[in-house]
Tab-separated table of C-alpha atoms and ligand atoms in Angstrom:
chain	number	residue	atom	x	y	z
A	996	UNK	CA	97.429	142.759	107.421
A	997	UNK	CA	94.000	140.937	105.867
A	998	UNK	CA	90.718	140.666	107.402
A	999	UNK	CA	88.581	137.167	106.153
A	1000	UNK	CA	85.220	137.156	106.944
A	1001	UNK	CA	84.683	133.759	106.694
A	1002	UNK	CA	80.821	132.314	106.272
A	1003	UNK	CA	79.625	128.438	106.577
A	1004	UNK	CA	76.405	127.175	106.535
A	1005	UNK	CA	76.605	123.588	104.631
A	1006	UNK	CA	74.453	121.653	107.102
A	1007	UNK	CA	72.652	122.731	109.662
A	1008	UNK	CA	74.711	125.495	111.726
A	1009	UNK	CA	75.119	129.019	110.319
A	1010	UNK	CA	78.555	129.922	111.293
A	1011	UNK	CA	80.569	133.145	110.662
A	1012	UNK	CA	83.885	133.937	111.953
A	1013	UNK	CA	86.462	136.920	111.446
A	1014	UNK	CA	90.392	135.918	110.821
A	1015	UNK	CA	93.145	138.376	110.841
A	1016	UNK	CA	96.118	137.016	108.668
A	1017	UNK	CA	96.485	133.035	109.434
A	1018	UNK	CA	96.121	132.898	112.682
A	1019	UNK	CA	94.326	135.655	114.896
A	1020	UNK	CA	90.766	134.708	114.690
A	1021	UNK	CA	88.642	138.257	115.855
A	1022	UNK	CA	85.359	136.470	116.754
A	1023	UNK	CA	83.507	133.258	115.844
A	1024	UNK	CA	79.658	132.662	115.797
A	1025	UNK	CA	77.878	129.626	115.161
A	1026	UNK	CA	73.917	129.423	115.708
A	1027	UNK	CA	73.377	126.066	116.017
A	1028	UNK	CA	70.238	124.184	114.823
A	1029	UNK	CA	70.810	120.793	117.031
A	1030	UNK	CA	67.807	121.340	119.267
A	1031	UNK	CA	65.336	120.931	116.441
A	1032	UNK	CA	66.583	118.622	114.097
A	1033	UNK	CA	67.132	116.433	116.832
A	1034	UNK	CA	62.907	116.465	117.097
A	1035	UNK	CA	63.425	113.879	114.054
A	1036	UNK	CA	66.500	112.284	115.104
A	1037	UNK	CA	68.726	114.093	111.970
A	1038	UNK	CA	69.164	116.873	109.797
A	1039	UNK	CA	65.454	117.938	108.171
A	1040	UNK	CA	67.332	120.069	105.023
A	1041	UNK	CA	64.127	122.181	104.266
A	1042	UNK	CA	64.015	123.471	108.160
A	1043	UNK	CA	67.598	123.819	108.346
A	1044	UNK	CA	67.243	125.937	104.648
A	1045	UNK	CA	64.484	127.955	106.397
A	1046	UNK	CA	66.296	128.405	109.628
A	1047	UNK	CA	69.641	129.860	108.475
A	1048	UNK	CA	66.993	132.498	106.227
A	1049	UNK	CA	66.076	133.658	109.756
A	1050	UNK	CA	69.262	133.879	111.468
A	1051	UNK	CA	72.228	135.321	108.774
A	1052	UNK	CA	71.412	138.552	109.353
A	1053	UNK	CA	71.639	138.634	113.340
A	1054	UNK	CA	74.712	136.001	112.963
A	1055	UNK	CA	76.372	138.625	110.406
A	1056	UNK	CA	76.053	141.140	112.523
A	1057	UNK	CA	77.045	139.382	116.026
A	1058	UNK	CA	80.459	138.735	114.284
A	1059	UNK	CA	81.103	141.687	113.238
A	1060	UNK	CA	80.315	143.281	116.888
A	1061	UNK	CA	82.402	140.517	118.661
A	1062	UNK	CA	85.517	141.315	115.974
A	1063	UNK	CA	84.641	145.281	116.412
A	1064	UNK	CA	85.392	145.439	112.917
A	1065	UNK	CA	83.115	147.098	109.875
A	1066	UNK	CA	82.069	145.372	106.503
A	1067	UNK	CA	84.067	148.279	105.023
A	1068	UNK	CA	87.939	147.113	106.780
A	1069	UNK	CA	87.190	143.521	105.978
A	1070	UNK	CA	89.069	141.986	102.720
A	1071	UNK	CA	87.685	139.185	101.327
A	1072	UNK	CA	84.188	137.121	101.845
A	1073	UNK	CA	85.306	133.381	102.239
A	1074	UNK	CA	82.363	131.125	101.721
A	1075	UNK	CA	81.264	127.358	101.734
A	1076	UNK	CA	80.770	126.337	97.872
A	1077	UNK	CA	80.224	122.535	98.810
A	1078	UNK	CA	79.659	119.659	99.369
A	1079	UNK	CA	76.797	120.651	101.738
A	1080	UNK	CA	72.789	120.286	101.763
A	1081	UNK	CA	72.290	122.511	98.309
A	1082	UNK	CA	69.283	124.629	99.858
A	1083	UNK	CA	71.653	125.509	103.255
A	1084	UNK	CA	74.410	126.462	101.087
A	1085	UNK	CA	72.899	128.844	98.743
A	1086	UNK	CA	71.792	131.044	101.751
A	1087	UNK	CA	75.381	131.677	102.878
A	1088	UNK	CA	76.372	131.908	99.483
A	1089	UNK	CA	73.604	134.316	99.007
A	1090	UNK	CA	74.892	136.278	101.734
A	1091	UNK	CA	78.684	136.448	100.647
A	1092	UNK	CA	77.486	137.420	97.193
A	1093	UNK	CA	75.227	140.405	98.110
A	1094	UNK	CA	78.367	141.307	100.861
A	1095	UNK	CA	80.623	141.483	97.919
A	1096	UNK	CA	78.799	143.163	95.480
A	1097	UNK	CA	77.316	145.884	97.613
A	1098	UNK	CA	80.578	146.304	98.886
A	1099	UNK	CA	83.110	145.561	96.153
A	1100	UNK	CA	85.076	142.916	98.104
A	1101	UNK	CA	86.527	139.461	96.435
A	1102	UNK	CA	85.261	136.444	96.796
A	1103	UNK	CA	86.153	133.109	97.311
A	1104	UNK	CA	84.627	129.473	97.224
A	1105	UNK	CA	85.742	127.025	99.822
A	1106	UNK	CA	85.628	123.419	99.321
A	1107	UNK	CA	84.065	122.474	103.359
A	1108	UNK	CA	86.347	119.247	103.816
A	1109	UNK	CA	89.388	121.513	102.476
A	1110	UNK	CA	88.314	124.163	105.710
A	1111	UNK	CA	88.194	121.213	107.674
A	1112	UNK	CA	91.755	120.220	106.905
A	1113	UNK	CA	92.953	123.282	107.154
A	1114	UNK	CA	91.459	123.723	110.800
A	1115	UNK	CA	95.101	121.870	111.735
A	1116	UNK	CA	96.937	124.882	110.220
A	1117	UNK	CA	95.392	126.811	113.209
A	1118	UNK	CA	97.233	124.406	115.767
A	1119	UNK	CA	100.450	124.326	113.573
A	1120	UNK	CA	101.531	125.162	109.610
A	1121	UNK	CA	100.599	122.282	107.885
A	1122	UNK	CA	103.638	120.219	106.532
A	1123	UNK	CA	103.700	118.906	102.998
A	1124	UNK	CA	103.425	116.205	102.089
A	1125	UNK	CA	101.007	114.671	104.992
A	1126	UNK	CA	98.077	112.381	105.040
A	1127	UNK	CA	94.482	113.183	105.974
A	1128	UNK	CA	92.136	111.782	107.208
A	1129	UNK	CA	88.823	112.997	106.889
A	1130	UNK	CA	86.060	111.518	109.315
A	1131	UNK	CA	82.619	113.642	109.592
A	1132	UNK	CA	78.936	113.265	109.341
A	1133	UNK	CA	78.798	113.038	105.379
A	1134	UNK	CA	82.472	112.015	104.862
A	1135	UNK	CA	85.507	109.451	105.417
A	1136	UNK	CA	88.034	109.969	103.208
A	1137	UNK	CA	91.933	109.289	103.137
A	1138	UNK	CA	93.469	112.329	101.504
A	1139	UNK	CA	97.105	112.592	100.358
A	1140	UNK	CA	98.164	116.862	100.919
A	1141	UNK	CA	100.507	116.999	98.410
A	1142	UNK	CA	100.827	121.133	98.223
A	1143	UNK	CA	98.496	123.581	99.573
A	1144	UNK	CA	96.315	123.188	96.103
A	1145	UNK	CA	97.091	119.816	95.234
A	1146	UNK	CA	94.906	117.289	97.355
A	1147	UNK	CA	94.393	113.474	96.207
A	1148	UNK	CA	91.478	111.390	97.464
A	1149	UNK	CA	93.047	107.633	97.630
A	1150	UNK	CA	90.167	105.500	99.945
A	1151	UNK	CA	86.483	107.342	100.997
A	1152	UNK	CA	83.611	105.008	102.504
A	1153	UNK	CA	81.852	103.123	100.129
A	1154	UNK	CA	78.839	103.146	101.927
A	1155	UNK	CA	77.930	105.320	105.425
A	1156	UNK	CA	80.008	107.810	106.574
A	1157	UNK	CA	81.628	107.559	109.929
A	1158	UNK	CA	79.691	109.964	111.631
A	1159	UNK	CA	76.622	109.171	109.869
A	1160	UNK	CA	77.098	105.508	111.457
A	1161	UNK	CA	77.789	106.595	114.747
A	1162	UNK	CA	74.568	108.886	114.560
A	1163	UNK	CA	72.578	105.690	113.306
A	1164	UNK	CA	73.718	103.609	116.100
A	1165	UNK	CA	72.843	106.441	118.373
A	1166	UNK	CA	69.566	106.614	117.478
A	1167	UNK	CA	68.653	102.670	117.815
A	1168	UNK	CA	70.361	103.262	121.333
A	1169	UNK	CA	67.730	105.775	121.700
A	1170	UNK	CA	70.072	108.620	121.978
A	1171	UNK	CA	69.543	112.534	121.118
A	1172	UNK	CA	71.217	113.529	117.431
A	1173	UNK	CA	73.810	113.911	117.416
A	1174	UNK	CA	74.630	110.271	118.642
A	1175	UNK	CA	78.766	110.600	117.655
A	1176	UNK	CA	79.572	112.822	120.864
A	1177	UNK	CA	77.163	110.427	123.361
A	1178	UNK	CA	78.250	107.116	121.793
A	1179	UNK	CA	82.041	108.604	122.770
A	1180	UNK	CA	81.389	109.485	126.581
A	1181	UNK	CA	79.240	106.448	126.251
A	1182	UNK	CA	82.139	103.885	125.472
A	1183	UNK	CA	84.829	105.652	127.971
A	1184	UNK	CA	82.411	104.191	130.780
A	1185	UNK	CA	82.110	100.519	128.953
A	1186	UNK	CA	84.172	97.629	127.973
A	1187	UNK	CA	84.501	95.782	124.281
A	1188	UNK	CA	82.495	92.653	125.274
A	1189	UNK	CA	80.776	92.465	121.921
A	1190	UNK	CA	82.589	90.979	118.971
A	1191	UNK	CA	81.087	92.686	115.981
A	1192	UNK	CA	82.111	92.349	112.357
A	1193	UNK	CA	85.613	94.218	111.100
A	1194	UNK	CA	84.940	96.586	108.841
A	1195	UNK	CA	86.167	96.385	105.124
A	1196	UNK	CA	89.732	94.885	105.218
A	1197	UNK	CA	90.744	94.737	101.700
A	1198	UNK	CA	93.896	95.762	99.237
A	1199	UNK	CA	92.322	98.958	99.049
A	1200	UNK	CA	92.169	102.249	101.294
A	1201	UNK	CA	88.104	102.522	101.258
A	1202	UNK	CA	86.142	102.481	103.977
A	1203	UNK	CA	82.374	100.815	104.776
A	1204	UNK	CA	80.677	101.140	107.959
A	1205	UNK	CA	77.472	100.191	107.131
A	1206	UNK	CA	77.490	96.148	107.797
A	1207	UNK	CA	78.811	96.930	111.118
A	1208	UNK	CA	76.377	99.815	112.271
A	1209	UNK	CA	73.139	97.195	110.683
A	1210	UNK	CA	75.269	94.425	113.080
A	1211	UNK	CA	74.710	96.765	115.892
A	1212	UNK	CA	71.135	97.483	115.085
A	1213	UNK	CA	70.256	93.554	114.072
A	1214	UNK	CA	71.642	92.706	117.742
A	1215	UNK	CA	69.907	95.382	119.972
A	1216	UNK	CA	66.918	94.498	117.941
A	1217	UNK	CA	67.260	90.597	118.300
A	1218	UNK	CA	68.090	91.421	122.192
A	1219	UNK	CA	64.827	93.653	122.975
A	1220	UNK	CA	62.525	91.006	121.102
A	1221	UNK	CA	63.999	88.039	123.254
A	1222	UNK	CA	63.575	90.400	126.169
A	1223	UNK	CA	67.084	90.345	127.107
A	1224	UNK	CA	68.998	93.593	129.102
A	1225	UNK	CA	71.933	94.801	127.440
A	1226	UNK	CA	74.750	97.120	128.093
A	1227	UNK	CA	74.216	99.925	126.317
A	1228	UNK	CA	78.048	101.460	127.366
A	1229	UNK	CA	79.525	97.991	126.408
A	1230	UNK	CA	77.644	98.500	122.886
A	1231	UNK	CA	79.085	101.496	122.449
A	1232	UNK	CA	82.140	100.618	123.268
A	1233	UNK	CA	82.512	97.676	121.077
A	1234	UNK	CA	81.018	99.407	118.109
A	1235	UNK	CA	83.438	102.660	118.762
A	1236	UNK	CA	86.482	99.911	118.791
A	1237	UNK	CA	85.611	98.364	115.026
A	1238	UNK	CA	85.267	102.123	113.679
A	1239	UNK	CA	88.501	103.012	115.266
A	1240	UNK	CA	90.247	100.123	114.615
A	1241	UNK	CA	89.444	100.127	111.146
A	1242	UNK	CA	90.162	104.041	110.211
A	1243	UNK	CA	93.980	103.344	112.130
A	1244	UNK	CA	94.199	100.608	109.977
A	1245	UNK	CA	93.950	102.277	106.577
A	1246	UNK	CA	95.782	105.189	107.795
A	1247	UNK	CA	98.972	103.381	108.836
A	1248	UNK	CA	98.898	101.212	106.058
A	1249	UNK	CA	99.007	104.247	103.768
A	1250	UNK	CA	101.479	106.130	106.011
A	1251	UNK	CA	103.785	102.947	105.523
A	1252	UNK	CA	103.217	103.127	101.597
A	1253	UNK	CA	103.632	106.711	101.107
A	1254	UNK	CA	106.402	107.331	103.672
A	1255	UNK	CA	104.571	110.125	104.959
A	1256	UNK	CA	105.709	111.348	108.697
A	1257	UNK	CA	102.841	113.603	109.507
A	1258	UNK	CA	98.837	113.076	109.487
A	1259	UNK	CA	96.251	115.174	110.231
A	1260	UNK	CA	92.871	114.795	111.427
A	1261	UNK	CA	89.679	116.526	110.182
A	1262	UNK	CA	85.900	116.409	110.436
A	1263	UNK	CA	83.513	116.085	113.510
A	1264	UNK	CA	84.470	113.243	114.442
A	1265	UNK	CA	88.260	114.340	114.761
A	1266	UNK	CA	86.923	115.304	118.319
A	1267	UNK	CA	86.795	111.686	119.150
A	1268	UNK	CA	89.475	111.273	121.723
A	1269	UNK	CA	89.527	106.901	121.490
A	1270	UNK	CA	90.270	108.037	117.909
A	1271	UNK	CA	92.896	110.446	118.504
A	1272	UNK	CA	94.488	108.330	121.428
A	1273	UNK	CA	94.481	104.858	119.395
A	1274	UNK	CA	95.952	107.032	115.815
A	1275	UNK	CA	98.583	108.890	117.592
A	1276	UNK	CA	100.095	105.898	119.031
A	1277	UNK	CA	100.515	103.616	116.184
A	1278	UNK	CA	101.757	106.805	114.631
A	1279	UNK	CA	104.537	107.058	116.900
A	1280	UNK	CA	105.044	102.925	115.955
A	1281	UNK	CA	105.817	104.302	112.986
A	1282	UNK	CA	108.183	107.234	113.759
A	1283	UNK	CA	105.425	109.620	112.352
A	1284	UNK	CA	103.159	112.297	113.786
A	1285	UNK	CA	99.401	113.059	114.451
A	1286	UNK	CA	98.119	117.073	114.108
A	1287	UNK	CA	94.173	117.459	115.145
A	1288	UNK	CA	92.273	120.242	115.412
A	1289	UNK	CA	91.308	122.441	118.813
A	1290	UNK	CA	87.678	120.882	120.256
A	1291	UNK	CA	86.359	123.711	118.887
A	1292	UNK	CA	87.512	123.626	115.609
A	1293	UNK	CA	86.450	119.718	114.711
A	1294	UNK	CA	82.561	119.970	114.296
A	1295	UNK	CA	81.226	122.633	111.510
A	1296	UNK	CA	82.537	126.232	112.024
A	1297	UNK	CA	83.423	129.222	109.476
A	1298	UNK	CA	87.364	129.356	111.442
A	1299	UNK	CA	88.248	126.406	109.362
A	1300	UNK	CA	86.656	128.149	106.399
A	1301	UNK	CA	88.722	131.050	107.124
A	1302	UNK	CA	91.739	129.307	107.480
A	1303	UNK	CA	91.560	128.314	103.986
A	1304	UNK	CA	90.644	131.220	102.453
A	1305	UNK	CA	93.040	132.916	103.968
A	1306	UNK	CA	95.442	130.868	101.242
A	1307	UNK	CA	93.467	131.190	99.260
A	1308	UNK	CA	93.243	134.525	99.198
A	1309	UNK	CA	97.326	135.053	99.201
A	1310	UNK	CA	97.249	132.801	96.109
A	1311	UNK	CA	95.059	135.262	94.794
A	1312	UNK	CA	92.715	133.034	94.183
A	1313	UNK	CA	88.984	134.485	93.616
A	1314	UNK	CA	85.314	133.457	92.469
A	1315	UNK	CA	82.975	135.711	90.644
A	1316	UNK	CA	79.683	136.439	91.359
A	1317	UNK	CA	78.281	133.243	89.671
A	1318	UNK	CA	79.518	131.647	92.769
A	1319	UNK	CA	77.019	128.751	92.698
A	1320	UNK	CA	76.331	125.574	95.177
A	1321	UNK	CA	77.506	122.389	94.370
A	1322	UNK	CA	76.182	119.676	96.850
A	1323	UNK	CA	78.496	117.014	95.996
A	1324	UNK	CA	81.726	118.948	94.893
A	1325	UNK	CA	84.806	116.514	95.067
A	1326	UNK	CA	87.876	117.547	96.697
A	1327	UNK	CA	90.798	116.313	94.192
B	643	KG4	O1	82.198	117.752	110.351
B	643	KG4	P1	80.876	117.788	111.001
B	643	KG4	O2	80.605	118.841	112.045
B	643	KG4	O3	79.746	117.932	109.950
B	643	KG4	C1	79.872	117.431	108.651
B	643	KG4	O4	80.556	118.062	107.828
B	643	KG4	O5	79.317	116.327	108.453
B	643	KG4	O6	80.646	116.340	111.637
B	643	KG4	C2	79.507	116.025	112.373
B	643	KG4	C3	79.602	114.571	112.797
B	643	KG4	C4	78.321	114.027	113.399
B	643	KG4	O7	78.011	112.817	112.754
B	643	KG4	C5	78.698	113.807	114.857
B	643	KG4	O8	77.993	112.748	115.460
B	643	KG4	C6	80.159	113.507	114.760
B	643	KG4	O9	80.634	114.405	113.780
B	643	KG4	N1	80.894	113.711	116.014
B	643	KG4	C7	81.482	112.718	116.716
B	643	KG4	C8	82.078	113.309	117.846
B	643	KG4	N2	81.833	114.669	117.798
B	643	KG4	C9	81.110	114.887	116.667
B	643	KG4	N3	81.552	111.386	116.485
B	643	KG4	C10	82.222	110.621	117.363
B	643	KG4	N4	82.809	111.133	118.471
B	643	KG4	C11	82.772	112.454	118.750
B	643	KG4	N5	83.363	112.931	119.857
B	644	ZN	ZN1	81.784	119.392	108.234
């Protein structure tokens, strides 16, 4: 038996969860930071820095009340190493380092976008090979899973990410940040009555969403000067359409090269159901499968973190106390 405490705090939720072996998760905690960051319509990282400083210690011990268990019966300290705003990381890092060394436990540096893929090995074991694709606030990334330990990025955006576009258009459309989660309920009540530019089509599997989310902006601004209404839900839903459209695009097309039968999802915007609906059917086209993570489990969490180092940890796999931040840390 093994008891991860798992902690997470790349962005701006501070997130702490407790996993028994690879599946039983004991309790999960994240203090979320939405409410004031959306004050400025994003992510401030200096507040977000500050406000994880204030709440570790009461997160910390909330998990470890929900789980019932003591510092002393848990394992290993799993941890966020990057990528991840560097001032947000270093406090959970700081607090898995201090946990380990006052306590003598192992630690271990998670990659975020690897706990993100391996939030699907809480649904089922994930097979390899399989494709992933990554789709979250700071990445979009098509990822072959070749073994456990031996991940290769083939396509990533060259320009936004996908949630970062979705939370641009949401804030022209005067939405709340987030925008990703609105934009979706947003475009189940609408209709694709704009035609607005495909994105990137080329020989290769990257991804750019930024000439389509300045197409949305350039034509809600060019609407609002000339005094015209618009349709906000019919907006959305075009604009939701071209991102969708254009991440099932890449994905089949490297499904069909690699031979691959089974994808996976990962990343906020995995919670997208247009964009779990659309993949998983020209999936089945293609005699393979689609794997995406619980609700729950999509947007940032320490579960996913967890999950991984739970393999991590089995591999024996471990980080010393120079454990340091790395903000833009690849995944290959
Ligand atoms: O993975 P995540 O929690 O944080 C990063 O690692 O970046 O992803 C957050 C992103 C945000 O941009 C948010 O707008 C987007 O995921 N998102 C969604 C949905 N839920 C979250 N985007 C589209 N549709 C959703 N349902
Ligand atoms: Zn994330």
């Amino acid at each position: 038996m093994s008891l991860i405490l798992a902690i997470e705090s790349s962005c701006d939720e501070m997130a702490m969860a407790i996993l028994k072996d690879e599946r039983e998760f004991l309790s999960s905690v994240v203090a979320s930071q939405i409410d004031v960051h959306a004050m400025y319509g994003g992510v401030v990282p200096e507040i977000a820095s500050r406000k994880h400083v204030e709440c570790v210690s009461l997160v910390l011990k909330e998990t470890l009340n929900k789980a019932n268990v003591t510092i002393d019966e848990i394992d290993a300290i799993a941890v966020t190493k990057g990528p991840g705003l560097v001032g947000s990381l270093h406090i959970g890092l700081q607090a898995a380092k201090t946990i380990a060394m006052a306590y003598h436990k192992p630690l271990i540096g998670v990659h975020h976008i690897a706990g993100h893929i391996y939030a699907n090995n809480y649904v089922q074991n994930i097979i390899y090979p399989s494709l992933c694709l990554v789709v979250s606030g700071g990445h979009s990334e098509l990822v072959l899973l070749k073994a456990p330990f031996k991940f290769e990025v083939i396509g990533q955006t060259l320009d936004d990410a996908v949630g970062e576009a979705y939370d641009k258009v949401g804030r022209v459309l005067n939405l709340p940040y987030p925008g990703g989660p609105i934009i979706d309920k947003m475009a189940a009540k609408g209709n694709h009555t704009y035609n607005l530019p495909v994105p990137l089509d080329d020989e290769s599997y990257n991804f750019s969403f930024s000439g389509l989310k300045s197409a949305v902006i350039n034509y809600l601004h060019n609407n609002e000067q000339a005094g015209k209404e618009i349709n906000r839900a019919d907006v959305a839903a075009s604009f939701q359409k071209a991102v969708v459209n254009a991440l099932v695009r890449e994905a089949v097309a490297a499904m069909k090269e690699t031979g691959y039968k089974k994808i996976v999802l990962a990343g906020g915007v995995s919670a997208n159901k247009t964009l779990q609906n659309t993949l998983a059917e020209a999936m089945q086209k293609i005699g393979a499968e689609l794997v995406h993570p619980t609700p729950i489990l999509c947007t940032d969490n320490a579960v996913m973190i967890a999950c991984r180092g739970y393999f991590m940890y089995q591999a024996g796999m471990r980080s010393t106390l120079e454990l340091n931040a790395v903000p833009s840390l690849n995944l290959g």
